[in-house]
Coordinates of C-alpha atoms in Angstrom, one line a residue:
X1 CA 31.6 -5.8 -7.8
X2 CA 28.1 -6.8 -8.6
X3 CA 29.0 -8.8 -11.7
X4 CA 31.2 -11.3 -9.9
X5 CA 28.1 -12.5 -8.0
X6 CA 26.1 -13.6 -11.1
X7 CA 27.2 -17.2 -10.7
X8 CA 25.6 -17.2 -7.2
X9 CA 22.5 -15.5 -8.7
X10 CA 22.0 -18.0 -11.4
X11 CA 22.2 -20.8 -8.8
X12 CA 19.6 -19.1 -6.7
X13 CA 17.2 -18.6 -9.6
X14 CA 17.0 -22.4 -10.1
X15 CA 14.6 -22.9 -7.1
X16 CA 11.7 -21.4 -9.1
X17 CA 10.3 -18.2 -7.5
X18 CA 7.3 -16.0 -7.7
X19 CA 5.6 -13.4 -5.5
X20 CA 2.4 -11.5 -6.1
X21 CA 2.9 -8.0 -7.6
X22 CA 1.3 -6.5 -4.5
X23 CA 3.9 -8.2 -2.2
X24 CA 6.7 -7.1 -4.6
X25 CA 5.6 -3.4 -4.3
X26 CA 5.2 -3.7 -0.5
X27 CA 8.8 -5.0 -0.2
X28 CA 10.0 -2.0 -2.3
X29 CA 8.0 0.5 -0.2
X30 CA 9.5 -0.9 3.0
X31 CA 13.0 -0.9 1.5
X32 CA 12.6 2.7 0.5
X33 CA 11.7 3.8 4.0
X34 CA 7.9 3.6 4.2
X35 CA 6.7 2.8 7.8
X36 CA 5.5 -0.6 8.6
X37 CA 2.2 1.1 9.7
X38 CA 1.8 2.5 6.2
X39 CA 2.4 -0.7 4.4
X40 CA 0.2 -2.6 6.9
X41 CA -2.6 -0.2 6.2
X42 CA -2.3 -0.7 2.4
X43 CA -2.3 -4.5 3.1
X44 CA -5.4 -4.2 5.2
X45 CA -7.2 -2.2 2.4
X46 CA -6.2 -4.8 -0.2
X47 CA -7.2 -7.7 2.0
X48 CA -10.7 -6.2 2.5
X49 CA -11.1 -6.7 -1.3
X50 CA -9.3 -10.0 -1.4
X51 CA -11.6 -11.5 1.3
X52 CA -14.7 -9.7 0.1
X53 CA -14.2 -9.3 -3.6
X54 CA -15.8 -6.3 -5.4
X55 CA -18.2 -7.1 -8.3
X56 CA -17.0 -5.3 -11.4
X57 CA -20.7 -5.0 -12.5
X58 CA -21.4 -2.9 -9.4
X59 CA -20.1 0.4 -10.7
X60 CA -20.8 2.1 -7.4
X61 CA -18.5 -0.3 -5.5
X62 CA -15.9 -0.1 -8.3
X63 CA -15.6 3.7 -7.7
X64 CA -13.9 3.0 -4.4
X65 CA -11.1 0.9 -5.9
X66 CA -8.1 3.1 -5.4
X67 CA -6.4 2.5 -8.8
X68 CA -9.5 2.8 -11.0
X69 CA -9.7 6.3 -12.6
X70 CA -13.0 8.3 -13.1
X71 CA -12.5 7.8 -16.8
X72 CA -12.3 4.0 -16.4
X73 CA -15.4 4.1 -14.2
X74 CA -17.3 6.0 -16.9
X75 CA -16.0 3.7 -19.7
X76 CA -17.2 0.6 -17.6
X77 CA -20.6 2.1 -17.1
X78 CA -21.0 2.9 -20.8
X79 CA -19.8 -0.6 -21.7
X80 CA -22.4 -2.2 -19.4
X81 CA -25.1 0.0 -20.8
X82 CA -24.2 -0.9 -24.5
X83 CA -23.3 -4.6 -24.1
X84 CA -24.8 -5.7 -20.8
X85 CA -23.0 -6.9 -17.7
X86 CA -19.6 -8.4 -18.0
X87 CA -19.4 -12.2 -17.8
X88 CA -15.7 -12.5 -16.8
X89 CA -12.8 -10.3 -15.8
X90 CA -11.2 -11.1 -19.1
X91 CA -13.9 -9.0 -20.8
X92 CA -12.4 -5.9 -19.3
X93 CA -9.8 -6.0 -22.1
X94 CA -12.6 -4.8 -24.4
X95 CA -13.4 -1.8 -22.1
X96 CA -11.5 1.4 -23.2
X97 CA -8.8 2.5 -20.7
X98 CA -8.3 -0.9 -19.0
X99 CA -4.6 -2.0 -19.5
X100 CA -3.0 -5.3 -18.6
X101 CA -1.6 -4.0 -15.2
X102 CA -5.0 -2.8 -14.1
X103 CA -6.8 -6.0 -15.2
X104 CA -4.1 -8.0 -13.4
X105 CA -4.6 -6.1 -10.2
X106 CA -8.3 -6.5 -10.4
X107 CA -7.8 -10.2 -10.8
X108 CA -6.8 -10.4 -7.2
X109 CA -9.7 -8.4 -5.7
X110 CA -12.6 -8.5 -8.1
X111 CA -15.1 -10.9 -9.5
X112 CA -17.7 -10.8 -12.3
X113 CA -21.2 -11.7 -11.1
X114 CA -24.7 -10.7 -12.1
X115 CA -25.7 -7.5 -10.2
X116 CA -29.1 -6.1 -9.5
X117 CA -29.1 -2.6 -8.1
X118 CA -32.5 -3.2 -6.5
X119 CA -34.4 0.1 -7.0
X120 CA -37.7 -1.4 -6.0
X121 CA -37.3 0.0 -2.5
X122 CA -35.2 0.1 0.6
X123 CA -35.3 -3.2 2.5
X124 CA -32.6 -2.7 5.2
X125 CA -33.1 -6.1 6.6
X126 CA -31.8 -7.5 3.4
X127 CA -28.3 -6.0 4.1
X128 CA -25.3 -8.2 4.8
X129 CA -23.8 -8.5 8.2
X130 CA -20.3 -9.9 9.0
X131 CA -18.4 -10.4 12.2
X132 CA -14.7 -11.1 12.4
X133 CA -12.8 -11.9 15.6
X134 CA -9.3 -13.0 16.0
X135 CA -6.5 -13.5 18.5
X136 CA -2.8 -14.3 18.3
X137 CA 0.6 -13.8 19.8
X138 CA 4.1 -15.1 20.2
X139 CA 5.1 -18.3 21.9
X140 CA 8.3 -16.9 23.3
X141 CA 8.0 -14.2 25.9
X142 CA 10.0 -11.0 25.2
X143 CA 12.1 -9.5 28.0
X144 CA 9.6 -6.6 28.4
X145 CA 6.9 -9.0 29.5
X146 CA 9.2 -10.8 31.9
X147 CA 10.6 -7.8 33.6
X148 CA 7.4 -5.8 33.7
X149 CA 8.4 -3.1 31.2
X150 CA 5.2 -3.9 29.2
X151 CA 2.0 -3.2 31.1
X152 CA -0.1 -5.8 29.1
X153 CA 0.4 -9.3 27.8
X154 CA 1.7 -10.4 24.4
X155 CA -1.7 -11.1 22.8
X156 CA -3.1 -9.3 19.7
X157 CA -6.9 -9.3 19.5
X158 CA -9.2 -7.8 17.0
X159 CA -13.0 -7.4 16.4
X160 CA -14.7 -6.1 13.3
X161 CA -18.5 -5.8 12.7
X162 CA -19.6 -4.7 9.2
X163 CA -23.1 -4.1 7.8
X164 CA -23.5 -3.4 4.1
X165 CA -26.7 -2.7 2.2
X166 CA -26.3 -2.7 -1.6
X167 CA -23.3 -0.4 -1.2
X168 CA -25.7 2.4 -0.2
X169 CA -25.3 2.0 3.6
X170 CA -22.1 0.8 5.2
X171 CA -21.6 0.6 9.0
X172 CA -18.5 -0.7 10.7
X173 CA -17.3 -1.0 14.3
X174 CA -13.7 -2.2 15.0
X175 CA -11.6 -2.8 18.1
X176 CA -8.0 -3.7 18.2
X177 CA -5.7 -4.6 21.1
X178 CA -2.0 -4.7 20.3
X179 CA 0.7 -6.7 22.1
X180 CA 2.0 -5.0 25.3
X181 CA -1.3 -3.1 25.7
X182 CA -3.6 -3.7 28.7
X183 CA -7.1 -5.0 27.9
X184 CA -9.5 -2.1 27.7
X185 CA -6.7 0.6 28.1
X186 CA -5.1 2.5 25.2
X187 CA -6.7 0.1 22.7
X188 CA -7.9 1.2 19.3
X189 CA -11.6 1.7 18.6
X190 CA -13.2 3.0 15.5
X191 CA -16.4 3.3 13.7
X192 CA -18.1 4.9 10.7
X193 CA -21.6 5.2 9.3
X194 CA -21.5 5.8 5.5
X195 CA -24.4 6.5 3.1
X196 CA -23.5 6.4 -0.6
X197 CA -25.2 7.3 -3.9
X198 CA -28.6 8.4 -2.6
X199 CA -30.3 11.0 -4.9
X200 CA -27.8 13.9 -5.1
X201 CA -26.0 12.8 -2.0
X202 CA -22.9 11.0 -3.3
X203 CA -21.4 10.3 0.1
X204 CA -22.0 11.1 3.8
X205 CA -19.7 9.7 6.5
X206 CA -20.1 10.1 10.2
X207 CA -17.2 8.7 12.3
X208 CA -13.7 8.0 11.0
X209 CA -13.0 8.8 7.4
X210 CA -10.2 9.8 5.0
X211 CA -9.9 12.8 2.7
X212 CA -8.1 12.2 -0.6
X213 CA -8.2 14.9 -3.2
X214 CA -6.2 15.7 -6.4
X215 CA -2.6 14.5 -6.4
X216 CA -2.2 14.7 -2.6
X217 CA -0.3 18.0 -2.4
X218 CA -3.0 19.9 -0.6
X219 CA -4.9 17.3 1.4
X220 CA -4.6 13.5 1.5
X221 CA -5.2 11.8 4.8
X222 CA -5.0 8.1 5.6
X223 CA -2.9 5.8 3.4
X224 CA 0.0 7.4 1.6
X225 CA -0.6 7.5 -2.1
X226 CA 1.1 4.5 -3.7
X227 CA 1.6 3.3 -7.3
X228 CA 2.3 -0.2 -8.4
X229 CA 5.4 -0.9 -10.5
X230 CA 4.8 0.2 -14.0
X231 CA 1.9 2.5 -13.2
X232 CA 2.2 6.2 -13.8
X233 CA 2.4 8.5 -10.8
X234 CA -1.1 9.9 -11.4
X235 CA -3.5 9.8 -8.4
X236 CA -7.2 9.4 -8.6
X237 CA -8.3 10.6 -5.1
X238 CA -11.4 8.9 -3.7
X239 CA -12.5 12.2 -2.1
X240 CA -14.5 11.5 1.1
X241 CA -14.3 7.8 2.0
X242 CA -14.4 5.6 5.1
X243 CA -11.2 5.1 7.0
X244 CA -9.3 1.8 6.7
X245 CA -10.5 -0.7 9.4
X246 CA -7.3 -1.0 11.5
X247 CA -5.1 1.8 10.2
X248 CA -4.3 3.9 13.3
X249 CA -2.5 6.8 11.6
X250 CA -3.7 10.1 10.0
X251 CA -7.4 9.5 9.9
X252 CA -10.1 12.1 10.4
X253 CA -13.1 11.8 12.8
X254 CA -16.3 13.8 12.6
X255 CA -18.5 14.4 9.6
X256 CA -17.9 14.7 5.8
X257 CA -20.1 14.8 2.8
X258 CA -20.1 15.1 -1.0
X259 CA -23.1 16.4 -3.0
X260 CA -23.7 16.4 -6.7
X261 CA -25.2 19.9 -7.3
X262 CA -25.6 19.3 -11.0
X263 CA -24.0 20.7 -14.2
X264 CA -20.9 18.7 -13.5
X265 CA -20.2 20.3 -10.1
X266 CA -19.5 18.2 -7.0
X267 CA -19.0 19.8 -3.6
X268 CA -17.4 18.3 -0.5
X269 CA -17.3 19.7 3.0
X270 CA -15.7 18.2 6.2
X271 CA -15.0 18.9 9.8
X272 CA -12.9 16.8 12.0
X273 CA -11.5 16.7 15.5
X274 CA -8.7 14.2 16.3
X275 CA -6.0 14.1 19.0
X276 CA -5.7 17.9 19.6
X277 CA -6.3 19.0 16.0
X278 CA -9.4 20.6 14.6
X279 CA -9.5 20.4 10.8
X280 CA -12.2 21.8 8.4
X281 CA -12.5 22.8 4.8
X282 CA -13.9 21.8 1.5
X283 CA -13.3 20.7 -2.1
X284 CA -15.0 21.5 -5.3
X285 CA -14.8 19.3 -8.4
X286 CA -16.0 20.2 -11.9
X287 CA -16.3 17.4 -14.5
X288 CA -17.0 17.9 -18.1
X289 CA -16.4 15.1 -20.6
X290 CA -12.8 13.9 -20.1
X291 CA -11.8 16.9 -18.0
X292 CA -11.7 17.0 -14.2
X293 CA -10.8 20.2 -12.3
X294 CA -10.7 20.5 -8.5
X295 CA -10.2 23.2 -5.9
X296 CA -9.2 22.3 -2.3
X297 CA -9.0 24.4 0.9
X298 CA -8.2 23.1 4.3
X299 CA -7.3 24.8 7.6
X300 CA -5.9 23.1 10.7
X301 CA -5.7 24.4 14.3
X302 CA -3.8 22.7 17.0
X303 CA -4.7 22.9 20.7
X304 CA -1.1 23.5 21.5
X305 CA 1.7 25.0 19.4
X306 CA 3.8 22.3 17.8
X307 CA 7.4 22.6 19.1
X308 CA 10.1 20.3 17.9
X309 CA 13.5 19.6 19.4
X310 CA 16.2 21.2 17.4
X311 CA 18.1 18.7 15.3
X312 CA 20.3 19.4 12.3
X313 CA 17.9 17.7 9.9
X314 CA 14.6 19.3 11.1
X315 CA 15.3 23.0 10.9
X316 CA 12.7 23.4 8.1
X317 CA 9.9 21.4 9.8
X318 CA 6.6 23.1 10.7
X319 CA 6.5 24.8 14.1
X320 CA 3.4 26.6 15.2
X321 CA -0.3 26.2 16.0
X322 CA -2.3 26.7 12.8
X323 CA -1.8 26.4 9.1
X324 CA -3.9 26.6 5.9
X325 CA -3.4 25.0 2.5
X326 CA -5.0 25.7 -0.8
X327 CA -4.6 24.0 -4.1
X328 CA -6.0 23.3 -7.6
X329 CA -5.7 20.0 -9.5
X330 CA -6.7 18.7 -12.9
X331 CA -6.9 15.5 -15.0
X332 CA -7.6 15.6 -18.7
X333 CA -7.8 12.7 -21.1
X334 CA -7.7 13.0 -24.9
X335 CA -7.9 9.8 -26.7
X336 CA -4.9 7.8 -25.4
X337 CA -3.2 10.8 -23.8
X338 CA -3.6 11.6 -20.1
X339 CA -2.5 14.9 -18.6
X340 CA -2.6 15.6 -14.8
X341 CA -1.2 17.9 -12.2
X342 CA -1.7 19.9 -9.0
X343 CA -0.3 23.0 -7.5
X344 CA -0.7 24.1 -3.9
X345 CA 0.4 26.9 -1.6
X346 CA 0.5 27.1 2.2
X347 CA -0.8 30.1 4.2
X348 CA 2.9 30.9 4.6
X349 CA 3.2 31.5 0.9
X350 CA 5.3 28.5 -0.1
X351 CA 4.4 26.5 -3.3
X352 CA 4.5 22.9 -4.4
X353 CA 3.5 21.5 -7.8
X354 CA 3.5 18.2 -9.8
X355 CA 2.6 17.8 -13.5
X356 CA 2.6 14.6 -15.6
X357 CA 1.5 12.8 -18.7
X358 CA 0.8 9.3 -19.8
X359 CA 0.2 7.9 -23.2
X360 CA -0.9 4.4 -24.3
X361 CA -0.4 3.1 -27.8
X362 CA -2.5 0.3 -29.4
X363 CA 0.6 -1.8 -29.8
X364 CA 0.8 -2.3 -26.0
X365 CA 3.3 0.5 -25.5
X366 CA 2.6 2.8 -22.6
X367 CA 4.8 5.6 -21.4
X368 CA 4.5 8.0 -18.4
X369 CA 6.4 11.0 -17.2
X370 CA 6.0 13.4 -14.2
X371 CA 7.9 16.3 -12.7
X372 CA 7.6 17.6 -9.2
X373 CA 8.8 20.7 -7.3
X374 CA 8.2 20.8 -3.6
X375 CA 9.5 23.9 -1.8
X376 CA 11.8 23.4 1.2
X377 CA 9.5 25.5 3.4
X378 CA 6.1 24.2 2.3
X379 CA 4.2 23.0 5.3
X380 CA 1.1 20.9 5.5
X381 CA -0.1 18.6 8.2
X382 CA -1.8 16.3 5.7
X383 CA -0.1 16.5 2.4
X384 CA 1.0 13.2 0.9
X385 CA 1.8 13.7 -2.7
X386 CA 4.0 11.3 -4.8
X387 CA 7.5 11.6 -3.4
X388 CA 10.6 9.5 -2.5
X389 CA 10.8 11.4 0.8
X390 CA 7.9 13.8 1.6
X391 CA 5.9 16.6 0.0
X392 CA 8.5 19.1 1.2
X393 CA 12.0 19.9 0.0
X394 CA 12.2 17.6 -3.0
X395 CA 12.5 18.0 -6.8
X396 CA 12.3 15.0 -9.1
X397 CA 11.4 13.3 -12.4
X398 CA 9.5 10.0 -12.6
X399 CA 9.4 7.8 -15.7
X400 CA 7.5 4.6 -16.4
X401 CA 7.1 2.4 -19.4
X402 CA 5.3 -0.8 -20.3
X403 CA 5.9 -2.7 -23.6
X404 CA 6.4 -6.1 -25.2
X405 CA 9.5 -7.7 -26.6
X406 CA 9.8 -10.6 -29.0
X407 CA 9.0 -14.1 -27.7
X408 CA 6.0 -12.8 -25.7
X409 CA 8.1 -11.1 -23.0
X410 CA 6.4 -8.2 -21.3
X411 CA 8.6 -5.4 -19.9
X412 CA 7.8 -2.9 -17.2
X413 CA 10.2 -0.1 -16.2
X414 CA 9.9 2.5 -13.4
X415 CA 12.5 5.1 -12.7
X416 CA 12.9 8.2 -10.5
X417 CA 15.6 10.8 -10.4
X418 CA 15.4 13.2 -7.4
X419 CA 17.2 15.9 -5.5
X420 CA 16.8 17.1 -1.9
X421 CA 18.0 20.8 -1.7
X422 CA 17.8 20.9 2.1
X423 CA 19.0 18.7 4.9
X424 CA 17.0 15.6 5.8
X425 CA 17.3 12.7 8.3
X426 CA 20.4 10.6 7.5
X427 CA 21.9 13.2 5.2
X428 CA 23.0 16.6 6.6
X429 CA 23.9 18.1 3.3
X430 CA 21.9 18.6 0.1
X431 CA 21.7 15.3 -1.8
X432 CA 20.4 13.5 -4.8
X433 CA 19.5 9.9 -5.7
X434 CA 18.1 7.5 -8.3
X435 CA 15.7 4.6 -8.1
X436 CA 15.0 2.2 -11.0
X437 CA 13.0 -1.0 -11.3
X438 CA 12.8 -3.3 -14.3
X439 CA 10.5 -6.4 -14.6
X440 CA 10.5 -9.0 -17.4
X441 CA 7.6 -11.3 -17.5
X442 CA 6.8 -14.3 -19.7
X443 CA 3.8 -16.7 -19.7
X444 CA 3.9 -20.2 -20.9
X445 CA 0.3 -21.3 -21.5
X446 CA -2.2 -21.0 -18.7
X447 CA -0.2 -22.7 -16.0
X448 CA 3.3 -21.3 -15.9
X449 CA 4.6 -17.7 -15.5
X450 CA 8.2 -16.7 -15.2
X451 CA 9.5 -13.2 -14.4
X452 CA 12.8 -11.5 -13.4
X453 CA 12.9 -8.2 -11.5
X454 CA 15.9 -5.9 -10.9
X455 CA 15.9 -2.9 -8.5
X456 CA 18.6 -0.2 -8.4
X457 CA 18.8 2.4 -5.6
X458 CA 21.5 5.1 -5.4
X459 CA 21.4 7.7 -2.6
X460 CA 23.6 9.7 -0.3
X461 CA 24.0 9.4 3.4
X462 CA 26.1 10.7 6.3
X463 CA 29.4 8.9 6.7
X464 CA 29.1 6.7 9.8
X465 CA 31.1 7.9 12.9
X466 CA 31.9 11.2 11.3
X467 CA 32.7 14.3 13.4
X468 CA 29.8 15.5 15.6
X469 CA 30.1 19.0 14.2
X470 CA 31.1 18.5 10.6
X471 CA 29.1 16.1 8.5
X472 CA 30.2 14.5 5.2
X473 CA 28.2 12.5 2.8
X474 CA 28.9 9.4 0.8
X475 CA 27.3 7.6 -2.1
X476 CA 25.6 4.3 -1.5
X477 CA 24.2 1.8 -4.0
X478 CA 21.8 -1.1 -3.4
X479 CA 20.9 -3.6 -6.0
X480 CA 18.5 -6.5 -5.8
X481 CA 17.4 -9.2 -8.2
X482 CA 14.3 -11.4 -7.9
X483 CA 13.8 -14.5 -10.0
X484 CA 10.2 -15.7 -10.1
X485 CA 7.9 -18.5 -11.5
X486 CA 4.3 -19.4 -10.7
X487 CA 3.0 -22.9 -11.5
X488 CA -0.7 -23.8 -11.4
X489 CA -1.7 -27.4 -11.6
X490 CA -5.3 -28.3 -11.0
X491 CA -6.1 -27.4 -7.3
X492 CA -2.4 -26.7 -6.6
X493 CA -0.4 -23.5 -6.9
X494 CA 3.4 -23.7 -6.4
X495 CA 5.0 -20.4 -5.6
X496 CA 8.7 -19.8 -4.9
X497 CA 11.2 -17.1 -5.1
X498 CA 14.9 -16.4 -5.1
X499 CA 16.4 -13.0 -4.2
X500 CA 20.0 -11.7 -4.2
X501 CA 20.8 -8.2 -2.6
X502 CA 24.0 -6.3 -2.6
X503 CA 24.7 -3.0 -0.8
X504 CA 27.9 -1.0 -1.4
X505 CA 29.2 2.4 -0.1
X506 CA 32.2 4.5 -0.6
X507 CA 33.6 4.2 2.9
X508 CA 32.3 0.9 4.2
X509 CA 32.4 -2.8 3.5
X510 CA 29.8 -4.2 1.1
X511 CA 27.0 -6.3 2.4
X512 CA 25.1 -9.0 0.5
X513 CA 22.4 -11.5 1.2
X514 CA 20.3 -14.1 -0.5
X515 CA 16.9 -15.7 0.0
X516 CA 15.2 -18.8 -1.4
X517 CA 11.5 -19.2 -0.6
X518 CA 9.1 -21.8 -1.8
X519 CA 5.4 -22.4 -1.0
X520 CA 2.6 -24.7 -2.1
X521 CA -1.1 -23.8 -1.9
X522 CA -4.0 -26.3 -2.2
X523 CA -7.5 -25.0 -2.7
X524 CA -10.9 -26.7 -2.9
X525 CA -14.4 -25.4 -2.5
X526 CA -14.5 -25.2 1.3
X527 CA -10.8 -25.3 2.3
X528 CA -7.5 -23.7 1.5
X529 CA -4.0 -24.4 2.9
X530 CA -0.6 -22.8 2.3
X531 CA 2.8 -24.0 3.4
X532 CA 5.8 -21.8 3.0
X533 CA 9.5 -22.3 3.6
X534 CA 12.4 -19.8 3.3
X535 CA 16.1 -20.1 3.6
X536 CA 18.2 -16.9 3.9
X537 CA 21.7 -15.6 4.7
X538 CA 21.9 -11.8 4.9
X539 CA 25.1 -10.1 6.0
X540 CA 23.6 -7.0 7.5
X541 CA 20.9 -4.4 7.8
X542 CA 21.6 -2.6 4.5
X543 CA 21.3 -5.8 2.6
X544 CA 18.0 -6.7 4.3
X545 CA 15.4 -8.7 2.5
X546 CA 11.7 -8.6 3.2
X547 CA 9.7 -11.8 2.9
X548 CA 6.1 -11.6 1.7
X549 CA 3.9 -14.5 3.0
X550 CA 0.3 -15.5 3.2
X551 CA -1.7 -13.8 6.0
X552 CA -5.0 -13.8 7.7
X553 CA -7.4 -10.9 7.2
X554 CA -6.3 -7.7 8.9
X555 CA -3.1 -9.3 10.1
X556 CA 0.1 -8.3 8.4
X557 CA 3.4 -10.0 8.3
X558 CA 6.3 -9.2 6.0
X559 CA 9.3 -10.0 8.2
X560 CA 12.6 -8.3 7.6
X561 CA 15.3 -11.0 7.3
X562 CA 18.9 -10.4 8.6
X563 CA 21.4 -13.1 9.6
X564 CA 21.4 -16.7 8.6
X565 CA 18.4 -18.9 9.2
X566 CA 15.0 -20.4 8.1
X567 CA 11.4 -19.3 8.3
X568 CA 8.3 -21.5 7.8
X569 CA 4.6 -20.7 7.9
X570 CA 1.4 -22.6 7.6
X571 CA -2.0 -21.0 6.9
X572 CA -5.3 -22.9 6.9
X573 CA -8.7 -21.6 6.0
X574 CA -11.9 -23.7 6.3
X575 CA -15.4 -22.8 5.3
X576 CA -17.8 -24.6 7.7
X577 CA -20.9 -23.5 5.8
X578 CA -22.2 -20.5 4.0
X579 CA -22.1 -18.4 7.2
X580 CA -19.1 -19.6 9.2
X581 CA -15.4 -19.9 8.5
X582 CA -12.3 -20.5 10.5
X583 CA -8.7 -19.5 9.7
X584 CA -5.3 -20.1 11.5
X585 CA -1.7 -19.3 10.9
X586 CA 1.5 -20.5 12.5
X587 CA 5.0 -19.2 11.7
X588 CA 8.5 -19.8 13.1
X589 CA 11.8 -18.2 12.4
X590 CA 15.0 -20.1 13.3
X591 CA 18.5 -18.7 13.6
X592 CA 20.9 -21.5 14.3
X593 CA 23.8 -19.2 15.2
X594 CA 21.9 -17.1 17.8
X595 CA 21.1 -17.7 21.4
X596 CA 18.6 -14.9 21.5
X597 CA 16.6 -12.8 18.9
X598 CA 16.1 -9.1 19.0
X599 CA 17.4 -6.6 21.6
X600 CA 16.2 -4.6 24.6
X601 CA 12.7 -5.2 25.8
X602 CA 11.8 -7.0 22.6
X603 CA 14.5 -9.7 23.0
X604 CA 13.5 -13.3 23.2
X605 CA 15.6 -16.2 24.5
X606 CA 16.6 -19.1 22.2
X607 CA 17.2 -19.4 18.4
X608 CA 13.5 -19.6 17.6
X609 CA 10.6 -17.1 17.5
X610 CA 7.1 -18.5 17.0
X611 CA 3.9 -16.6 16.2
X612 CA 0.3 -17.8 15.9
X613 CA -3.1 -16.5 15.1
X614 CA -6.7 -17.8 14.8
X615 CA -9.7 -16.1 13.4
X616 CA -13.4 -16.8 13.1
X617 CA -15.8 -15.1 10.6
X618 CA -19.5 -15.1 10.5
X619 CA -21.6 -13.6 7.6
X620 CA -25.3 -13.5 7.2

């Protein structure tokens, strides 16, 4: 059925299209069931770097970049020691271990500038302060505001103060008021005080922080581990690190520290108290050459026993008041071969494990493989290992490859084959699935880049409207094709994209949808403006298409498009002087066939929904 739509696809590819690789992956994560909060948190983390770029010559700051491995950090330090500081990001290609994907990702968030560590003494008044404030909302009032269902107004407001001293001291206070919340009630407030790289103290955090160790099977709080397309599934946990500014899920609050005790041994300890949970434990890491071995132990105690309502799909979920998890992990690199893995066990005696390998050849060929086994009754309140579903009740194999074809075409392939031996939400029988992504990329000089991406997702689900006692499953298949081109001309960047999606199931009617999106960005020294337009026609939820668009810092928007309509957005940023900057965004979605948008308390009247946001930032 898919082949007969190629004529439509070819027509859609003509309006040249491109999306940043980060946006592509976010669309995939949303499509595969990741929560909007998770994706928004990843967006916030990346935007922190985009709006305040990391200096690759500052190896302390580079250690916090989530996709930079300890071996790459060591290679970068050695390169700077032998050859001096890097003059441009392109020079990273000469540093062992830095492949084209990593360098491409760093191109969005990093810069190469002279760096002076400043060991002459501590001058705290020389630190950098920044204050960011913003407010936004919707023009149309949803039904919940009109009938009093929402206690607050429709405004979203945020505040963020940050102080940074040479990446040794970092202090941050944040406040966030979401739409429908009352001012000063149930709002989000957070802070941390972090000291880094002082004598043998590698890191000390007081306030809100995250714990990320090994491959995430034993303990990984905060943002769910993620891998960009074409990257192997290996994780390089940041250990103890500050929590993301406005990510309101699964953070820890209390005190945590990591100390270098010498002889390659690094010890971490932590204690946290958040929303009725007390958590404490530790982690030990031993590093010798290209070998890293870690041991993690964590124990959680809840104020009240966790009791879940009984549903068919949650019979294996954790119920109780306390649980412990213990695990060991390793990463070993030998020349161009990387081996990694982690095994963990709960205090209930249930195991999980993941093991993988990656190899890079000098010809540009890179290949990765991993296998995971997650027991159906493994319970952990803070395990977030690589998985299609969760770190429980899943077996799978992941493959990835990067190579080059003739004519300068780069190829990236990611695939995952998985089984769910127990019941899960949406599938009340054991099931299996497959997920594959392929990306072809070709550059034409320095100004034009064309790529084509194909995604294939097969999985099982309950048959809709089946008998309430007996459940049957059916196979579903979703395919999506992106056509992309990026054109840079002087101060202008033209970006557009075309997408075609098709969803098929054994017992239902197929759904399809298409999107054509184009944007233009103009940049100069003190100003940047982006205008985006999108046209779409999507038959239903299962053919939904996510649209990535330019955003302001700490504001996230990747609307899910269903139905027929248009969306437009304008983003302006203006640098008043070296200390002050202003930014604003306006976006509108238009559905000509609809008299209202949404449902229930979120429903707005009319065929349009408009949003706006303004921000002011001060740095000194």
